[in-house]
mmCIF file of C-alpha atoms in Angstrom:
data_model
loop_
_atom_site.group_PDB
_atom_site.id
_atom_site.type_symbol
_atom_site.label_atom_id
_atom_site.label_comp_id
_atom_site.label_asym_id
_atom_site.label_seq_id
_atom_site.Cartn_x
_atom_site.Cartn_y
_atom_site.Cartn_z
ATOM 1 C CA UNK A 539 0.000 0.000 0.000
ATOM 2 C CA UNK A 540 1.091 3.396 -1.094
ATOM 3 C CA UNK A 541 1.952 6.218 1.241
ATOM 4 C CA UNK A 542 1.331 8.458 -0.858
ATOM 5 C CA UNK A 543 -1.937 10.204 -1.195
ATOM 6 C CA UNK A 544 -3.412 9.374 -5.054
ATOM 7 C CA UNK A 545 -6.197 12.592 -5.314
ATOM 8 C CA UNK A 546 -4.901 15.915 -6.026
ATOM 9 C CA UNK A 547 -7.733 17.347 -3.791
ATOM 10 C CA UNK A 548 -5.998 16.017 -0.668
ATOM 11 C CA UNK A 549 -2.595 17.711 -1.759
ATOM 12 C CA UNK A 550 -4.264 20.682 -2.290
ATOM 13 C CA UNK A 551 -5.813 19.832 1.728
ATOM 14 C CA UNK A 552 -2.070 19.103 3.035
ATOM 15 C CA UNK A 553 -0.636 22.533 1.125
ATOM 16 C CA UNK A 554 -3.431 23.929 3.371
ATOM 17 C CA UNK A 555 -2.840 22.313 6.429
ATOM 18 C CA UNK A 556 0.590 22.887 6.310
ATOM 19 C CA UNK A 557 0.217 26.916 5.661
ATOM 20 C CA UNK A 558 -2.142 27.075 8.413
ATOM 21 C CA UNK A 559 0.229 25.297 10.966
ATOM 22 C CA UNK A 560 3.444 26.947 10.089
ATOM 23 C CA UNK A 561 4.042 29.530 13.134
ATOM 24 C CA UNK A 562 3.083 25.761 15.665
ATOM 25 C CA UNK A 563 5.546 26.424 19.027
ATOM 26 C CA UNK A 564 6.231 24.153 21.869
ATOM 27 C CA UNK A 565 4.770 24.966 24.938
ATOM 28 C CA UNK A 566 6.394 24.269 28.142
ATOM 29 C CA UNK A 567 4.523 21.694 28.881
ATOM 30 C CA UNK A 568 5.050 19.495 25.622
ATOM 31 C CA UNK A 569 8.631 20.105 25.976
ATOM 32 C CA UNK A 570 8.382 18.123 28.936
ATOM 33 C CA UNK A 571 8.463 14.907 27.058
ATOM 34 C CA UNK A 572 10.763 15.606 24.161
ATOM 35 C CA UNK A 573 10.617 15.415 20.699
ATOM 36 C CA UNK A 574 11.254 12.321 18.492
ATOM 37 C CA UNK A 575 11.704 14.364 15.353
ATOM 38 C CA UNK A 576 13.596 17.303 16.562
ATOM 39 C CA UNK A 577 13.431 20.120 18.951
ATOM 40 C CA UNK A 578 10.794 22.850 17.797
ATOM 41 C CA UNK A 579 11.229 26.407 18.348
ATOM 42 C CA UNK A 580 9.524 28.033 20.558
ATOM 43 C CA UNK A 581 7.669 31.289 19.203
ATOM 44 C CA UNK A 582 4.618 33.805 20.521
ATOM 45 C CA UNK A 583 1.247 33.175 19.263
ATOM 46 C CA UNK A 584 0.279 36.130 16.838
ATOM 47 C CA UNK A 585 -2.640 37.802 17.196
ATOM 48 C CA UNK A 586 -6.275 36.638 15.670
ATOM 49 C CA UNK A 587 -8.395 38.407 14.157
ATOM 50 C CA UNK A 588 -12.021 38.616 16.381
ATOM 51 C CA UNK A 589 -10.803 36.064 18.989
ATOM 52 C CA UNK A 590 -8.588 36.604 22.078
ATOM 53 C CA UNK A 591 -4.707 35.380 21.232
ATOM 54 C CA UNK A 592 -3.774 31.831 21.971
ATOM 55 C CA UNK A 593 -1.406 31.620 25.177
ATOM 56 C CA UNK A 594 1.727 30.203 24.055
ATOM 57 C CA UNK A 595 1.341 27.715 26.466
ATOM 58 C CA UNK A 596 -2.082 25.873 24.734
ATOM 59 C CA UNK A 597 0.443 25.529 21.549
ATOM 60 C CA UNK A 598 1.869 22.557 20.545
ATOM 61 C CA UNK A 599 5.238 21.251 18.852
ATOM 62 C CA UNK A 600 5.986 22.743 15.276
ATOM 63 C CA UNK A 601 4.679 20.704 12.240
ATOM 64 C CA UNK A 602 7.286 19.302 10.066
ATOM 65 C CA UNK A 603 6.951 19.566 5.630
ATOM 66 C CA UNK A 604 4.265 17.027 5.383
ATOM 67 C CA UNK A 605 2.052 18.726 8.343
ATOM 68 C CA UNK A 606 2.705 16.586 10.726
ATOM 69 C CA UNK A 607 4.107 16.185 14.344
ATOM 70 C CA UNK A 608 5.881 12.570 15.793
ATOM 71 C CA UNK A 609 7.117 12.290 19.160
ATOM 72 C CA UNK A 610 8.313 9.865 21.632
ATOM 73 C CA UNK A 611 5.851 9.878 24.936
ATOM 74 C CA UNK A 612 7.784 7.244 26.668
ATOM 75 C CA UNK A 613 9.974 4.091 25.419
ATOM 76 C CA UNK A 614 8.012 2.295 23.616
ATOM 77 C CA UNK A 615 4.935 4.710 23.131
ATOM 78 C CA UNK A 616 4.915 7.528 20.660
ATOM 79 C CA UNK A 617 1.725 10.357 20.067
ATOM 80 C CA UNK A 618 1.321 12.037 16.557
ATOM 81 C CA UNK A 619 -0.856 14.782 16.016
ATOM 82 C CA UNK A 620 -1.627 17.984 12.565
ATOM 83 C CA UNK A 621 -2.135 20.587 15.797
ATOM 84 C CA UNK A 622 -6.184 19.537 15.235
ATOM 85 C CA UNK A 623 -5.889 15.397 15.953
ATOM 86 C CA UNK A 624 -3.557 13.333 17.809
ATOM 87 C CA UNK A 625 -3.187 9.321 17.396
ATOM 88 C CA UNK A 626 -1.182 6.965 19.831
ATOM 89 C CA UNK A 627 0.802 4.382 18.708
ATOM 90 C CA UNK A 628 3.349 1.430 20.629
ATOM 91 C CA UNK A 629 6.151 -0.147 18.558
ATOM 92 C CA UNK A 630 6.410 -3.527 19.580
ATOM 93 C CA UNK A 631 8.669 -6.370 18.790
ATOM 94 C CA UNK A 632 5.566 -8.198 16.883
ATOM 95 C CA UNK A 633 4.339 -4.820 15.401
ATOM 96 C CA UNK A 634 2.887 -1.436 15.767
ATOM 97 C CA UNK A 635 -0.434 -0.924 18.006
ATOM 98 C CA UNK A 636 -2.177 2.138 16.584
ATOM 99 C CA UNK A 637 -4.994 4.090 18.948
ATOM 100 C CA UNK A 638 -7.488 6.102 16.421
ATOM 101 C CA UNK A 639 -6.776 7.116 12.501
ATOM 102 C CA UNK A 640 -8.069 10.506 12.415
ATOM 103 C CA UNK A 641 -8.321 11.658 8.703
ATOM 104 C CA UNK A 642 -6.731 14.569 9.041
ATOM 105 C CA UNK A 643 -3.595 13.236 10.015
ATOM 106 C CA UNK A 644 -4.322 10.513 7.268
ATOM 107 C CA UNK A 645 -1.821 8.967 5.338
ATOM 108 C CA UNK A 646 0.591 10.669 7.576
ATOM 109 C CA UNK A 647 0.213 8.240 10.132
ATOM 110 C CA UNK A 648 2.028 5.832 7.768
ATOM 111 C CA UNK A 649 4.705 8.193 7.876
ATOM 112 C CA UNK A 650 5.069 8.904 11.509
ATOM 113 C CA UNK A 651 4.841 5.366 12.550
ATOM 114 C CA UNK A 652 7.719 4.459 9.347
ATOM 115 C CA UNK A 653 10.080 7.419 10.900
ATOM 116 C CA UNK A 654 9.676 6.305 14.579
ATOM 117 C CA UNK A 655 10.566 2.696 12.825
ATOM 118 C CA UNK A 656 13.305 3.458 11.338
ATOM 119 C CA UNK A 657 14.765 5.161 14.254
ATOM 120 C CA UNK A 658 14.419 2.126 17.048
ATOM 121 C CA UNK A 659 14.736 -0.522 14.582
ATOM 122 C CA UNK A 660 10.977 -1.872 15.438
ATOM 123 C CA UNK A 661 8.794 -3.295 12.716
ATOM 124 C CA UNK A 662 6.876 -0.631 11.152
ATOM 125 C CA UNK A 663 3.746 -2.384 10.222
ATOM 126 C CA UNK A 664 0.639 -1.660 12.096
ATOM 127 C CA UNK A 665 -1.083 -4.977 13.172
ATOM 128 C CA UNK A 666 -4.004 -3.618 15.467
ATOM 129 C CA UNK A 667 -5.962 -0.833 15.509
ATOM 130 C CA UNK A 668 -7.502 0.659 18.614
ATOM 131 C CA UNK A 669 -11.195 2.424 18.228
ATOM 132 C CA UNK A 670 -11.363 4.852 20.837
ATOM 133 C CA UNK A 671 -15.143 5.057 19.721
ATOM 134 C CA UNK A 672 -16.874 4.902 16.409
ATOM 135 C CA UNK A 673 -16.964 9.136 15.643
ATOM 136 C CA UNK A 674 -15.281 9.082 11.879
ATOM 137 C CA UNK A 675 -13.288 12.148 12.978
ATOM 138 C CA UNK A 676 -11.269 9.681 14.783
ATOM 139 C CA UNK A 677 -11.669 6.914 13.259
ATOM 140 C CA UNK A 678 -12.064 7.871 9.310
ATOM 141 C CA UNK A 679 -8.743 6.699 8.379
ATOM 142 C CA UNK A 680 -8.771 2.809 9.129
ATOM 143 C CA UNK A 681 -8.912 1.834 6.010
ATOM 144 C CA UNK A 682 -5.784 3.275 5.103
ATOM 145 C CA UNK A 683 -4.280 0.477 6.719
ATOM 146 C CA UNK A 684 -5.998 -2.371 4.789
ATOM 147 C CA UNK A 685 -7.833 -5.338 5.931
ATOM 148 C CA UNK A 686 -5.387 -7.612 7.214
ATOM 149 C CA UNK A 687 -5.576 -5.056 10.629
ATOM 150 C CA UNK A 688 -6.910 -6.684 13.925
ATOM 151 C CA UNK A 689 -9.310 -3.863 14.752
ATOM 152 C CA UNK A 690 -10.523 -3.585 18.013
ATOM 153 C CA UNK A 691 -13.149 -1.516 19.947
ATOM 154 C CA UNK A 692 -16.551 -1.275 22.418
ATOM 155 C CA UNK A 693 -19.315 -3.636 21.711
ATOM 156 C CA UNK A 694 -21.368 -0.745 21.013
ATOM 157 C CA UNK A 695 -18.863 0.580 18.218
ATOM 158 C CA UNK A 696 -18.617 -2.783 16.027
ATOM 159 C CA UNK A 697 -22.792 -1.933 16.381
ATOM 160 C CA UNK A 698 -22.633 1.637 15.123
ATOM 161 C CA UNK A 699 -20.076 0.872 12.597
ATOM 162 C CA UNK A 700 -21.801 -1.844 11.362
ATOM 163 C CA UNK A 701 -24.842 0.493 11.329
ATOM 164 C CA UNK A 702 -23.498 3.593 9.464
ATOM 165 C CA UNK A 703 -21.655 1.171 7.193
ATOM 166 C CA UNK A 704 -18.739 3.468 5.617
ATOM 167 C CA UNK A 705 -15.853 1.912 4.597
ATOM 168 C CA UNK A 706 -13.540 3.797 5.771
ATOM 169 C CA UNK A 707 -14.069 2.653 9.146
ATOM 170 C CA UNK A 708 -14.034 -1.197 8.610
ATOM 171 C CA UNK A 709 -16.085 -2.478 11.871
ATOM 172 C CA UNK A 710 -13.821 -3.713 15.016
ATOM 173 C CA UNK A 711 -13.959 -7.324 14.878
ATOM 174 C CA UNK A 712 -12.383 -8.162 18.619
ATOM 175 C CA UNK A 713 -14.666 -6.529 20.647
ATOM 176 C CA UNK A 714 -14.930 -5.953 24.538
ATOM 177 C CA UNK A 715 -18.233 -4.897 27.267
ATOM 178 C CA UNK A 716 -16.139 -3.329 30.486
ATOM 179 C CA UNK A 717 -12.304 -4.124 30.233
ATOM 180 C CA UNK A 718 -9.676 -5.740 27.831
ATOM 181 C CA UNK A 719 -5.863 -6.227 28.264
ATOM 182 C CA UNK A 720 -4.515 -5.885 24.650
ATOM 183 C CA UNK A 721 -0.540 -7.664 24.837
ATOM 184 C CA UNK A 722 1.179 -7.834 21.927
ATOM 185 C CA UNK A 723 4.642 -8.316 21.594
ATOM 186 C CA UNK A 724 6.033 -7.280 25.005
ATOM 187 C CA UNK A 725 3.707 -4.253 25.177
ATOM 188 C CA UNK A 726 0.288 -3.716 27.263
ATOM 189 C CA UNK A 727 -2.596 -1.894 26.698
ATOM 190 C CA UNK A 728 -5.749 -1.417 28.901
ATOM 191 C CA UNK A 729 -8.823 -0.975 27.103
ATOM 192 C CA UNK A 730 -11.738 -0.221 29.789
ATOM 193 C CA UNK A 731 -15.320 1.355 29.379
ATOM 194 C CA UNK A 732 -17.067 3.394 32.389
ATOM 195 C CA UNK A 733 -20.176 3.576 30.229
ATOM 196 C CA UNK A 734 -21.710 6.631 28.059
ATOM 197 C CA UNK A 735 -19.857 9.529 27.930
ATOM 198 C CA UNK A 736 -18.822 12.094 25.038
ATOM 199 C CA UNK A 737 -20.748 9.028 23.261
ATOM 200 C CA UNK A 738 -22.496 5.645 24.294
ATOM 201 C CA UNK A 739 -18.930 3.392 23.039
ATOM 202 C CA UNK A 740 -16.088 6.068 23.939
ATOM 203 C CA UNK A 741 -13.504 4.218 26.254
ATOM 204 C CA UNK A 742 -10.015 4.994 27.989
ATOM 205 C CA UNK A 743 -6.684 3.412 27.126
ATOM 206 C CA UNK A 744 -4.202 3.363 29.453
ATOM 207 C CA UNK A 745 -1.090 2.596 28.811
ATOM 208 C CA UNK A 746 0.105 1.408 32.673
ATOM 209 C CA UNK A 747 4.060 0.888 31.654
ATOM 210 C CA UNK A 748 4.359 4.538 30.629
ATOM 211 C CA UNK A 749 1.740 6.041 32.813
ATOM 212 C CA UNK A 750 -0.037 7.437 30.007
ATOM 213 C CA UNK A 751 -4.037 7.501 29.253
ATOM 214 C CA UNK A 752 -5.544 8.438 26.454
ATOM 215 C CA UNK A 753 -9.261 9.133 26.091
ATOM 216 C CA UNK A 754 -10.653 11.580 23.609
ATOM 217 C CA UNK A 755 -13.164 14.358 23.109
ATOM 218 C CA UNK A 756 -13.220 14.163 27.425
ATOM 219 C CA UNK A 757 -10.593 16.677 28.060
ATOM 220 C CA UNK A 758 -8.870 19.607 25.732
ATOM 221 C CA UNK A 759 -5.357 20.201 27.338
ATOM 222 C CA UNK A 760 -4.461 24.244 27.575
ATOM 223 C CA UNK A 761 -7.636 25.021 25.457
ATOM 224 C CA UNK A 762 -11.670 25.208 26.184
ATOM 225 C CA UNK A 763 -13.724 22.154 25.244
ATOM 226 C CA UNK A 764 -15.197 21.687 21.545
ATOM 227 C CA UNK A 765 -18.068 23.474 21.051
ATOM 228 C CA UNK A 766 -21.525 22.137 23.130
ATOM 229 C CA UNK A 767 -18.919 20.376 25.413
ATOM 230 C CA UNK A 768 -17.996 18.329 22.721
ATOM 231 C CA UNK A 769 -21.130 17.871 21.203
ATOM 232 C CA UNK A 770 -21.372 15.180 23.957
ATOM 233 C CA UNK A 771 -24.413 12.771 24.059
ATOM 234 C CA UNK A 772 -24.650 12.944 27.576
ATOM 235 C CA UNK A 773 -23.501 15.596 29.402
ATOM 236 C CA UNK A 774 -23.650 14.222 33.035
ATOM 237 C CA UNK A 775 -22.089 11.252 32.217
ATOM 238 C CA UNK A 776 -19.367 13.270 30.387
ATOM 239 C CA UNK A 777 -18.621 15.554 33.162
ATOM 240 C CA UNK A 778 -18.451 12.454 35.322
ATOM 241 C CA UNK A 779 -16.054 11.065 32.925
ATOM 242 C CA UNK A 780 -13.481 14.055 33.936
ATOM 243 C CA UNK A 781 -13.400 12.402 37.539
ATOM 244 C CA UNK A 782 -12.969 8.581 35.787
ATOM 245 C CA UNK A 783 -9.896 10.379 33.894
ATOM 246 C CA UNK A 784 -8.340 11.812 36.444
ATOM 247 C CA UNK A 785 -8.540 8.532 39.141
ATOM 248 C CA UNK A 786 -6.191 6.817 37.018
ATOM 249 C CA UNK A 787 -1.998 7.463 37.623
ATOM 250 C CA UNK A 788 -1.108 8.806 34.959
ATOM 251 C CA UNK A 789 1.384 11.561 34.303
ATOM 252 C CA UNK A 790 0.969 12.337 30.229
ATOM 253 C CA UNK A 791 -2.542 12.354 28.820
ATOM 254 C CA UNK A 792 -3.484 12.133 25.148
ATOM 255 C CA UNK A 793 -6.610 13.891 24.162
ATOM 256 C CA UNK A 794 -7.434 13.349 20.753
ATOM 257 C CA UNK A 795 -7.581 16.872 19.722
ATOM 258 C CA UNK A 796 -5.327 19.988 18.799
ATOM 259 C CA UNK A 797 -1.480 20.332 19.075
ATOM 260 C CA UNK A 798 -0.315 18.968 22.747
ATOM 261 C CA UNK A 799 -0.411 16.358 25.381
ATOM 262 C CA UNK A 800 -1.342 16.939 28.638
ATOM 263 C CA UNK A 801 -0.160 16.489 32.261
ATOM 264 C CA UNK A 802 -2.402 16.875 35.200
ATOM 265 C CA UNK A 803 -2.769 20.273 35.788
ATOM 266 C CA UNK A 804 -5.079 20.491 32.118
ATOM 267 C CA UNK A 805 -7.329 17.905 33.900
ATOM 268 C CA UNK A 806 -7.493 19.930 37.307
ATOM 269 C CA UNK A 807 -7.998 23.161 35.140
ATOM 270 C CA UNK A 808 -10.760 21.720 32.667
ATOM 271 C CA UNK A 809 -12.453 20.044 35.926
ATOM 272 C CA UNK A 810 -12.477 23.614 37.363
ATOM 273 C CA UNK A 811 -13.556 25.233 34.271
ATOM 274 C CA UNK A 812 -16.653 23.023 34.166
ATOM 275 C CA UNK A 813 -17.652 23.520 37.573
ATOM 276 C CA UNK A 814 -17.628 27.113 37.025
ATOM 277 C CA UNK A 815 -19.364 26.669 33.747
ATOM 278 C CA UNK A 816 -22.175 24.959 35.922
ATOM 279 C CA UNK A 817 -22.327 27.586 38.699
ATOM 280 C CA UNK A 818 -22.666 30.329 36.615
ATOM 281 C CA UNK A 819 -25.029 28.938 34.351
ATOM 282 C CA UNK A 820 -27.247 27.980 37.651
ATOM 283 C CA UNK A 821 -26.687 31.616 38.795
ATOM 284 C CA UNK A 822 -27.470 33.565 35.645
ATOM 285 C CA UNK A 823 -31.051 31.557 35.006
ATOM 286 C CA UNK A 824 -31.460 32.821 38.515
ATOM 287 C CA UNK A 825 -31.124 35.938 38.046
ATOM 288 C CA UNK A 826 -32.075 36.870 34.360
ATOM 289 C CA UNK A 827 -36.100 38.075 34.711
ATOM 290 C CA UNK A 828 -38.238 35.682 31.977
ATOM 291 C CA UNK A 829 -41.054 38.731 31.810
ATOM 292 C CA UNK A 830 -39.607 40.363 28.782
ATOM 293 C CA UNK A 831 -39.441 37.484 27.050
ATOM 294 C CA UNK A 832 -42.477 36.186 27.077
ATOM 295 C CA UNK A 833 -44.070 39.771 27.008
ATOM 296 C CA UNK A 834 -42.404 40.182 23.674
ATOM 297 C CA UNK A 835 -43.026 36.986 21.714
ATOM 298 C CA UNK A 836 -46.290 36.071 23.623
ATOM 299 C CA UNK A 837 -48.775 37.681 22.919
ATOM 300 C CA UNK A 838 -47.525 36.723 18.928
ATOM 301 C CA UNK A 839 -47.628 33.277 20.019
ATOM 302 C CA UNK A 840 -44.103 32.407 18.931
ATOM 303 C CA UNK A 841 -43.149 29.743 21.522
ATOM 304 C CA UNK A 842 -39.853 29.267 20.085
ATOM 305 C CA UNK A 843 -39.080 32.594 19.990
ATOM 306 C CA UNK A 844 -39.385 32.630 23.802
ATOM 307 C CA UNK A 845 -37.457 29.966 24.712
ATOM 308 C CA UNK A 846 -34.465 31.097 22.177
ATOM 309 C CA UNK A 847 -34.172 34.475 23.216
ATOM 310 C CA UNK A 848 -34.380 33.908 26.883
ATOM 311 C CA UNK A 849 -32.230 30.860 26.429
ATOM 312 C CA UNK A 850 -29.329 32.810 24.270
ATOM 313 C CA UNK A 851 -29.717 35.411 27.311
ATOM 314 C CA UNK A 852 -29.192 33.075 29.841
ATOM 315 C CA UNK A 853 -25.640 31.321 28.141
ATOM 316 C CA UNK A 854 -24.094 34.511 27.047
ATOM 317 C CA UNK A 855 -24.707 35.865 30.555
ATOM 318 C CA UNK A 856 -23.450 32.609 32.204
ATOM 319 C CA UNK A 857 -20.477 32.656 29.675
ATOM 320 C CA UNK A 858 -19.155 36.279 30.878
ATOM 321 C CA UNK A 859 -17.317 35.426 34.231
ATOM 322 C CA UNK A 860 -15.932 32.010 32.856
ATOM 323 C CA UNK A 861 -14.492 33.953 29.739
ATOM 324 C CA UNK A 862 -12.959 36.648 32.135
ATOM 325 C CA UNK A 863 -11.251 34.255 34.797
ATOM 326 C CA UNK A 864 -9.968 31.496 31.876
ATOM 327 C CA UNK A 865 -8.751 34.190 29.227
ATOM 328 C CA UNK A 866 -4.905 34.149 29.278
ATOM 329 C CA UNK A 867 -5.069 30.734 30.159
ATOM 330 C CA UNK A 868 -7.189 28.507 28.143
ATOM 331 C CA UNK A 869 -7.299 29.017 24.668
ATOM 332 C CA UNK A 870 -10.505 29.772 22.759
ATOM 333 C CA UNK A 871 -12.169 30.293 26.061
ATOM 334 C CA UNK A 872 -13.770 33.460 24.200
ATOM 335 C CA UNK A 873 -14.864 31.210 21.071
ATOM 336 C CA UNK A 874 -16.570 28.392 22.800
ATOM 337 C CA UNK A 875 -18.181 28.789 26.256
ATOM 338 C CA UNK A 876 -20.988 30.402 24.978
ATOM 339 C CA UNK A 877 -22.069 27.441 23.485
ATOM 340 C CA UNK A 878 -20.534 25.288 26.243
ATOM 341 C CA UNK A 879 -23.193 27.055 28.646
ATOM 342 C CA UNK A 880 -26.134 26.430 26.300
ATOM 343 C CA UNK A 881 -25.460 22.965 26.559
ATOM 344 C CA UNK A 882 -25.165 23.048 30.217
ATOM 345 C CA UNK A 883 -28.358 25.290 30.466
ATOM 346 C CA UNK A 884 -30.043 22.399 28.841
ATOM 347 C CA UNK A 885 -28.484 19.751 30.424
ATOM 348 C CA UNK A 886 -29.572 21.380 33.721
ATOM 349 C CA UNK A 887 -32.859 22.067 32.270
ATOM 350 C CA UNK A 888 -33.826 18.422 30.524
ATOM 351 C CA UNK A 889 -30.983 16.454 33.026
ATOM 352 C CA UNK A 890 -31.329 18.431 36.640
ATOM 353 C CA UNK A 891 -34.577 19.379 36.175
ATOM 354 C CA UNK A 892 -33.679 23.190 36.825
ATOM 355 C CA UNK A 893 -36.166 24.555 34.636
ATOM 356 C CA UNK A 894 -36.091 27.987 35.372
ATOM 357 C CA UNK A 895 -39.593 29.471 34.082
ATOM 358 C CA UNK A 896 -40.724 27.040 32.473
ATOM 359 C CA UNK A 897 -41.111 24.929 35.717
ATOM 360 C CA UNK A 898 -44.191 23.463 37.441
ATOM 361 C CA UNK A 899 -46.915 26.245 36.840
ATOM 362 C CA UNK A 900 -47.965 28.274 40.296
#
């Protein structure tokens, strides 16, 4: 199998990718674990247009030519990310172990895991292939590694995948309910799911020989989570799933998303975030007064109108204080907690039963 991508369309995406990524630094706290291909330089963040600048510390290592990023985590266990995914993968002496293909990293993968292989002298072909859940931002690129793959995952994501049928996400076909030790040529994996979370399948791999976990779309090291806290199915189950994270040792986390792993201060900082999220949220549907909401759009009869006005009212007041305390020191804290505190308004509303005015009628 080619390396190589075949469509000019997805040159033209990597000429992008790569022009979008060039000014990439190294935070202090990547730096921490070193870099397989190189030390990157460090550099300030320039400014953005609309949004609040990025704190140099929420920016990950510099992209090489082909728009990507390899580095060793640990021995054995090396992380790969384009500064908007991150895959995991362990060399052993049978094979390499991959955790997620995200397409955006796509073909690049190949060349990452061939680089790191030709540096420790371990075979460079990919035998299994971790699902960290079926989403085919994280998955999308599994077939770029062919059929012969043992691919592994959740009960519930051989269903979905089996279900949405696209084949670029070839169903798992070893497949686990709670836990599952993966050993394959020396090396150890721990595969365990705590139920629903960001979705119904998504599970944490822990890697117990290099202290490292990785779960995705759970927590966003140095930057804000995805917009509606990661469009998460659940959101109490989610937010529990920040307290799941951070009861296991470990000491480098990989998140699945944007340029840099994490240590346990970005777990702390995101748990804090949310709690603050919640409290303000709780606080500003206390406060805001209903009456000129419904006076407006009432007497038109234009339910929806009520409940989005009042709604939006209710976020974007619930969002100021967060923004205030976290800007400086989470990234994109001005482009996403709007939303965020939507999601939490309704998870309160629909999940807590905090329903504000449109409670049990007096």
């Amino acid at each position: 199998m080619t390396t190589e991508p075949t469509h000019a369309a997805t040159s033209s995406r990597r000429s992008l990718l790569k022009r979008a990524t060039a000014t990439a630094a190294v935070p202090a706290a990547a730096t921490l674990f070193g870099a397989f291909a190189g030390d990157a330089a460090a550099a300030a963040s320039p400014a953005l247009p609309d949004y609040a600048p990025i704190p140099s510390t929420s920016v990950g290592p510099a992209l090489n030519a082909d728009g990507y990023f390899v580095g060793r985590i640990k021995g054995n266990l090396y992380w790969v990310t384009d500064s908007y995914y991150q895959a995991m993968f362990l060399t052993t002496r049978k094979g390499v172990v991959l955790v997620d293909a995200p397409p955006t990293i796509g073909h690049n993968l190949l060349r990452a895991i061939a680089e790191v292989a030709r540096d420790n002298g371990r075979p460079g072909k990919v035998t299994h292939l971790v699902y960290s859940h079926s989403h085919a931002d994280h998955a999308g690129a599994s077939a770029v590694f062919g059929e012969d793959v043992v691919r592994i995952g959740h009960n519930m994501t051989r269903e979905l995948l089996l279900r949405d049928g696209d084949p670029n996400r070839p169903a798992p076909t070893v497949t686990f309910e709670d836990h599952y030790v993966l050993k394959v040529g020396g090396e150890r994996l721990e595969l365990s799911h705590h139920g629903p979370n960001h979705s119904p399948d998504n599970i944490f791999v822990y890697a117990p020989h290099y202290s490292t976990l990785m779960v995705v779309d759970v927590l966003y090291p140095g930057w804000v989570p995805f917009k509606h806290l990661a469009v998460s199915q659940d959101i109490p189950a989610w937010v529990k799933a920040h307290d799941v994270a951070m009861e296991y040792p470990w000491k480098t986390l990989v998140g699945g998303h944007l340029g840099r792993l994490g240590v346990r201060a970005d777990g702390r900082i995101q748990q804090q975030y949310v709690a603050d999220l919640e409290a303000s949220t709780r606080a500003a549907m206390a406060a805001l007064d209903p009456a000129p909401y419904f006076e407006k759009y009432g007497a038109g009869g234009n339910s929806w109108a009520i409940f989005k006005t009042y709604l939006d009212a209710v976020a974007q007041k619930a969002a100021e204080p967060v923004v205030a305390k976290y800007r400086g020191t989470l990234a994109a804290v001005d482009v996403f907690t709007a939303d965020n505190a939507f999601t939490m308004l309704e998870s309160l509303r629909i999940d807590a039963g905090v329903l504000g005015p449109f409670g049990i009628r007096p």
